[in-house]
Short mmCIF file of C-alpha atoms and ligand atoms in Angstrom, two decimals:
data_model
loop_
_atom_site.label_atom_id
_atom_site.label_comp_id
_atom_site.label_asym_id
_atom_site.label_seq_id
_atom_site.Cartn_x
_atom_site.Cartn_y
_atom_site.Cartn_z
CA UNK A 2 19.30 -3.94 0.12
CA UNK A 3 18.74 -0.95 1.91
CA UNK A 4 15.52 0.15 3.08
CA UNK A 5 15.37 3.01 0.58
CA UNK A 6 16.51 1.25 -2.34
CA UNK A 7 14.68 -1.96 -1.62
CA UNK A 8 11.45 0.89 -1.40
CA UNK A 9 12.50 2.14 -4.52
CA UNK A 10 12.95 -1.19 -6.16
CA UNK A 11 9.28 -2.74 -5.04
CA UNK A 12 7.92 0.96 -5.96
CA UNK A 13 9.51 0.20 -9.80
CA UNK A 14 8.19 -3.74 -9.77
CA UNK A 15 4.61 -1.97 -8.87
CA UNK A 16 4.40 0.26 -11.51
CA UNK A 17 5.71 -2.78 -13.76
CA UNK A 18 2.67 -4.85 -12.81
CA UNK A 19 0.47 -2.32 -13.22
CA UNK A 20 1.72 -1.41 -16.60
CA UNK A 21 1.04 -4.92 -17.41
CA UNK A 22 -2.02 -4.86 -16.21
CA UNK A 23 -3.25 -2.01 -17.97
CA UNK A 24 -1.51 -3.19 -21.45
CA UNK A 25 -3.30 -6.96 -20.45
CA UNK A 26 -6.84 -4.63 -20.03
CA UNK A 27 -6.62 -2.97 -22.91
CA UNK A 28 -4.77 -5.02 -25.14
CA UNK A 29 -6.73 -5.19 -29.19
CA UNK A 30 -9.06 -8.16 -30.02
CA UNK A 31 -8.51 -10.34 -32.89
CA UNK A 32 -10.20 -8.11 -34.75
CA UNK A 33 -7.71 -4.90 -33.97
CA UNK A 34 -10.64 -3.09 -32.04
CA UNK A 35 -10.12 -3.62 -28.23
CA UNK A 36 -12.47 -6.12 -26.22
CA UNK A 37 -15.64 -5.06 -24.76
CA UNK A 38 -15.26 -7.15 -22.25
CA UNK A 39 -12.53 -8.37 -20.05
CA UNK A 40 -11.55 -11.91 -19.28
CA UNK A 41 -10.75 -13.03 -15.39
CA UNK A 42 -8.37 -16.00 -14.49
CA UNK A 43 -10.54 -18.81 -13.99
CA UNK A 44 -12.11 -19.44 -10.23
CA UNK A 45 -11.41 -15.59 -9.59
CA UNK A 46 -14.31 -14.83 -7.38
CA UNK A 47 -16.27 -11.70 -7.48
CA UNK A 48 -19.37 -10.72 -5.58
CA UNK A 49 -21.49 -11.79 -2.86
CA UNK A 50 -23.89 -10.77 -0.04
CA UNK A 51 -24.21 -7.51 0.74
CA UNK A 52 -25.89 -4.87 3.12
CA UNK A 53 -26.17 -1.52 2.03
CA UNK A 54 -28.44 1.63 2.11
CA UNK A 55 -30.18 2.88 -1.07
CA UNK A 56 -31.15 6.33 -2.06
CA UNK A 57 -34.22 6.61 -0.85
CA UNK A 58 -32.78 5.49 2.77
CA UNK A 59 -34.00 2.20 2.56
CA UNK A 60 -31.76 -0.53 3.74
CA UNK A 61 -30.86 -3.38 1.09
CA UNK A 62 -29.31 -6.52 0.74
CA UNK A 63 -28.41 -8.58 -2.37
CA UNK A 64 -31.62 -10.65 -1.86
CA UNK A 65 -33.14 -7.30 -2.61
CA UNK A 66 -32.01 -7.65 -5.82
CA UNK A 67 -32.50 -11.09 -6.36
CA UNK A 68 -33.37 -12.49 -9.60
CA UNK A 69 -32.33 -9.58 -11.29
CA UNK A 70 -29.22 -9.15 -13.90
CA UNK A 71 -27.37 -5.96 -12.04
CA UNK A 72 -24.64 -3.56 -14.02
CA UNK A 73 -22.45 -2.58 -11.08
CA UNK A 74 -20.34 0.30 -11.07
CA UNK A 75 -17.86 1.87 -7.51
CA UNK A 76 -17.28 5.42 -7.45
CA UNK A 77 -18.91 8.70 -5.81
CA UNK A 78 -20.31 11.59 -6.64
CA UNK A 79 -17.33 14.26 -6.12
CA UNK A 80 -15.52 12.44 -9.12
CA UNK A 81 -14.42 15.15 -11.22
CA UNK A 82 -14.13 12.63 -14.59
CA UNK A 83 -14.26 8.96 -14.69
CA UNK A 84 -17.56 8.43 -12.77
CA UNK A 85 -19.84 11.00 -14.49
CA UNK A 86 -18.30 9.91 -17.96
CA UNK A 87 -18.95 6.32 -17.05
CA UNK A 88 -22.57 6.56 -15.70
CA UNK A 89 -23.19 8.59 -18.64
CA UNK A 90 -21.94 5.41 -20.97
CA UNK A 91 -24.61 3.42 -18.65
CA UNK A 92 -27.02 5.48 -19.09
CA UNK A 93 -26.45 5.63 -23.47
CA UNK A 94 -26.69 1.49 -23.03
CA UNK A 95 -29.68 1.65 -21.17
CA UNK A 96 -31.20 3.63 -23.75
CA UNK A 97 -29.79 1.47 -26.50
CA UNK A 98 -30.77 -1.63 -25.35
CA UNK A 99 -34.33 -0.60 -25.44
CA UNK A 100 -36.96 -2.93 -23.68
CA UNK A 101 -34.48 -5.24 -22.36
CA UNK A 102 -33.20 -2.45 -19.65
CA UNK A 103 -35.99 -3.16 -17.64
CA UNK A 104 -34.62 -6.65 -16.99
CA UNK A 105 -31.60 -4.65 -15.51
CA UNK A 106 -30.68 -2.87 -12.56
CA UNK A 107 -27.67 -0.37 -12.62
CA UNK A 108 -26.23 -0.08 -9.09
CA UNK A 109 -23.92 2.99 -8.67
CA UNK A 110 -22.10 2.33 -5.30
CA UNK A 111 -20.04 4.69 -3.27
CA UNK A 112 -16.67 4.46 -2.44
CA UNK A 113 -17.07 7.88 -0.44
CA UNK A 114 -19.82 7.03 2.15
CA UNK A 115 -18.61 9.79 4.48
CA UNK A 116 -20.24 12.54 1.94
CA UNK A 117 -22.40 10.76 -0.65
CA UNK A 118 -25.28 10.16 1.90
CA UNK A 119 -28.88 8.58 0.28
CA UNK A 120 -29.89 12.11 -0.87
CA UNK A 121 -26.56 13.07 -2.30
CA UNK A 122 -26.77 9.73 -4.22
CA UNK A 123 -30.28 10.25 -5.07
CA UNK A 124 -29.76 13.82 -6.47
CA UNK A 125 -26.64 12.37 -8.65
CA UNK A 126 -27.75 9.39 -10.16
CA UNK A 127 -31.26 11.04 -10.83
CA UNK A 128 -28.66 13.55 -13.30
CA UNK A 129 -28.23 10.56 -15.09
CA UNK A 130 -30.62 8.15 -15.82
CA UNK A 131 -33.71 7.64 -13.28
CA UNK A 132 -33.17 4.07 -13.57
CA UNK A 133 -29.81 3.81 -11.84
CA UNK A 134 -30.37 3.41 -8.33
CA UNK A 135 -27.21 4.82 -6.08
CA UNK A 136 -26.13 2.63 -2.79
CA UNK A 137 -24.35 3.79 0.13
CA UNK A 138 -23.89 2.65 3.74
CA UNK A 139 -21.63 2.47 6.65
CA UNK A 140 -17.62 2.67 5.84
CA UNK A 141 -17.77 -1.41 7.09
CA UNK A 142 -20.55 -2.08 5.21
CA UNK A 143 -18.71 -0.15 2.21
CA UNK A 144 -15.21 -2.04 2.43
CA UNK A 145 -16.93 -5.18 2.87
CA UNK A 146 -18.45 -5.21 -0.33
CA UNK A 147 -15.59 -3.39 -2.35
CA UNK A 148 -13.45 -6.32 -0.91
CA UNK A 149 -16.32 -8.83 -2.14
CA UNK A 150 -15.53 -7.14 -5.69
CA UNK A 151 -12.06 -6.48 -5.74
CA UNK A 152 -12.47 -2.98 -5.77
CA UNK A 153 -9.68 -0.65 -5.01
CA UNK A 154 -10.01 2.44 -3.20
CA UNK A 155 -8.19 5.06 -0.93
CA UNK A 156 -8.62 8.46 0.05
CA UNK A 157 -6.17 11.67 -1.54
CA UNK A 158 -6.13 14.27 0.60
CA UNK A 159 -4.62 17.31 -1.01
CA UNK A 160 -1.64 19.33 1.24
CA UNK A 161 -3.43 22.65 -0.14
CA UNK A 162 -6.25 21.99 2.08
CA UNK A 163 -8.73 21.13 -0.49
CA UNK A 164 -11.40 18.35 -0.50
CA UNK A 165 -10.52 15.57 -0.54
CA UNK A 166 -10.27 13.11 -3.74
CA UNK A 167 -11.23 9.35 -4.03
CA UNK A 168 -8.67 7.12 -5.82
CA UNK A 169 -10.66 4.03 -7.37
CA UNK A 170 -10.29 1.02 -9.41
CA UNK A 171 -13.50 1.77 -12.06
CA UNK A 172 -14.87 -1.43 -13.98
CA UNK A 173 -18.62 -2.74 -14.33
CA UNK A 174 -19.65 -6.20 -13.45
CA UNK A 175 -22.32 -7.67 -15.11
CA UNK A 176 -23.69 -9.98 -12.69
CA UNK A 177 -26.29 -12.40 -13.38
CA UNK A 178 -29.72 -13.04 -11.67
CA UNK A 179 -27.82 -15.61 -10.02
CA UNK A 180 -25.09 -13.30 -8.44
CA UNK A 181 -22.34 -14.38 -10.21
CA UNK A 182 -20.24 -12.31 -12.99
CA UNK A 183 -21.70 -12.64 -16.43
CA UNK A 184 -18.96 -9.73 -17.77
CA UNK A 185 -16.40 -7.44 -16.65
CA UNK A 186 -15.83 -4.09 -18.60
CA UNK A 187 -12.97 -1.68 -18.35
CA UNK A 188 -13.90 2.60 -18.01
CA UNK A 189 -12.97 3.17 -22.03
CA UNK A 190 -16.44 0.59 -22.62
CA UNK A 191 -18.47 2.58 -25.61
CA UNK A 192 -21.85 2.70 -25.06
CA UNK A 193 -22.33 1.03 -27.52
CA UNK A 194 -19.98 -2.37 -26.77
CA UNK A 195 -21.86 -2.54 -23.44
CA UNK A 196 -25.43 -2.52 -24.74
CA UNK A 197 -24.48 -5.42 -27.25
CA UNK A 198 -22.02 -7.37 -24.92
CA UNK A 199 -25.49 -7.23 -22.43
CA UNK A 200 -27.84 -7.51 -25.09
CA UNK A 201 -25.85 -11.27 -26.29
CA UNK A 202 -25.76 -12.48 -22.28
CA UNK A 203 -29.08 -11.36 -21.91
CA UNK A 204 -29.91 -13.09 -24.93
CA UNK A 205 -29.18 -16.16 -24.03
CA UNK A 206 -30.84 -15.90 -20.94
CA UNK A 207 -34.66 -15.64 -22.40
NI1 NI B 327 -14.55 8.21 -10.10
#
């Protein structure tokens, strides 16, 4: 083929995919409502160690966290819709699930290091809930942990001369005190779902 077409032609199997995808991520449960949570192939790995920064400029690893279940969520704080509608939705579960959000810690992480700074983070998540703590750190330290997670992002810079935009896969990970994945969520989560799909795993972790 020629170089345009054959362009043209992996262009078309990409969006293919990724319709899949999305129709595979949001596809109804037996019951007809979709699934709060979101099944992985088995042995897909997510998570890790980390290094990072937290809001109050202290630097933090995921020993620092150790022990604890964590709700992780990638994004930054120039998102005009997805992030502040999702950190909303984890801040509704926090307050539904009561006593048993203290056993949690919501991470909000940046994809956007270059602007969301500790205090930029601190001022955002604070809007919030005061219990989500928001982690930044070097643009290394940033792609090395959104590889660790599979997390997909990439700068949009607009020709109009605008700021810039953050394109970015959005999904919470459950992870366990352990740090391995206890549940994956898509964006559309209700507040709801996620408090009981947490409340279960935690649950059964007494
Ligand atoms: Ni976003």
């Amino acid at each position: 083929m020629k170089a345009p077409l054959r362009l043209a032609f992996s262009g078309a199997l990409i969006l293919l995919v990724l319709a899949g995808a999305i129709l595979w991520l949001t596809r109804p449960g037996p019951g007809g409502a979709p699934d709060a949570a979101i099944a992985l192939p088995a042995g897909t790995r997510i998570g890790g160690p980390f290094t990072l920064i937290d809001d109050q400029n202290r630097p933090v690893t995921d020993e620092t966290y150790h022990g604890r279940w964590l709700l992780i969520y990638f994004g930054y704080t120039f998102c005009p819709d997805v992030c502040p509608t999702t950190l909303q939705t984890i801040a509704n579960a926090l307050d539904r699930l009561g006593k048993t959000s203290a056993r949690i810690t919501p991470l909000f992480i940046t994809v956007d290091p270059a602007r969301d700074t500790p205090s930029v983070m601190a001022r955002y998540v604070r809007q919030f809930d005061s219990r989500i703590v928001g982690l930044t750190g070097s643009e290394p330290q940033i792609a090395a942990i959104a590889k660790a997670y599979r997390v997909y992002y990439a700068k949009e810079t607009p020709k109009d001369g605008t700021a810039y935009t953050m394109d970015h896969s959005s999904f919470l990970y459950l992870m366990d005190p352990k740090g391995g994945l206890a549940a994956l969520f898509g964006p559309q989560v209700t507040a709801a779902e996620l408090a009981a799909a947490i409340g279960q795993k935690l649950g059964q972790d007494k």
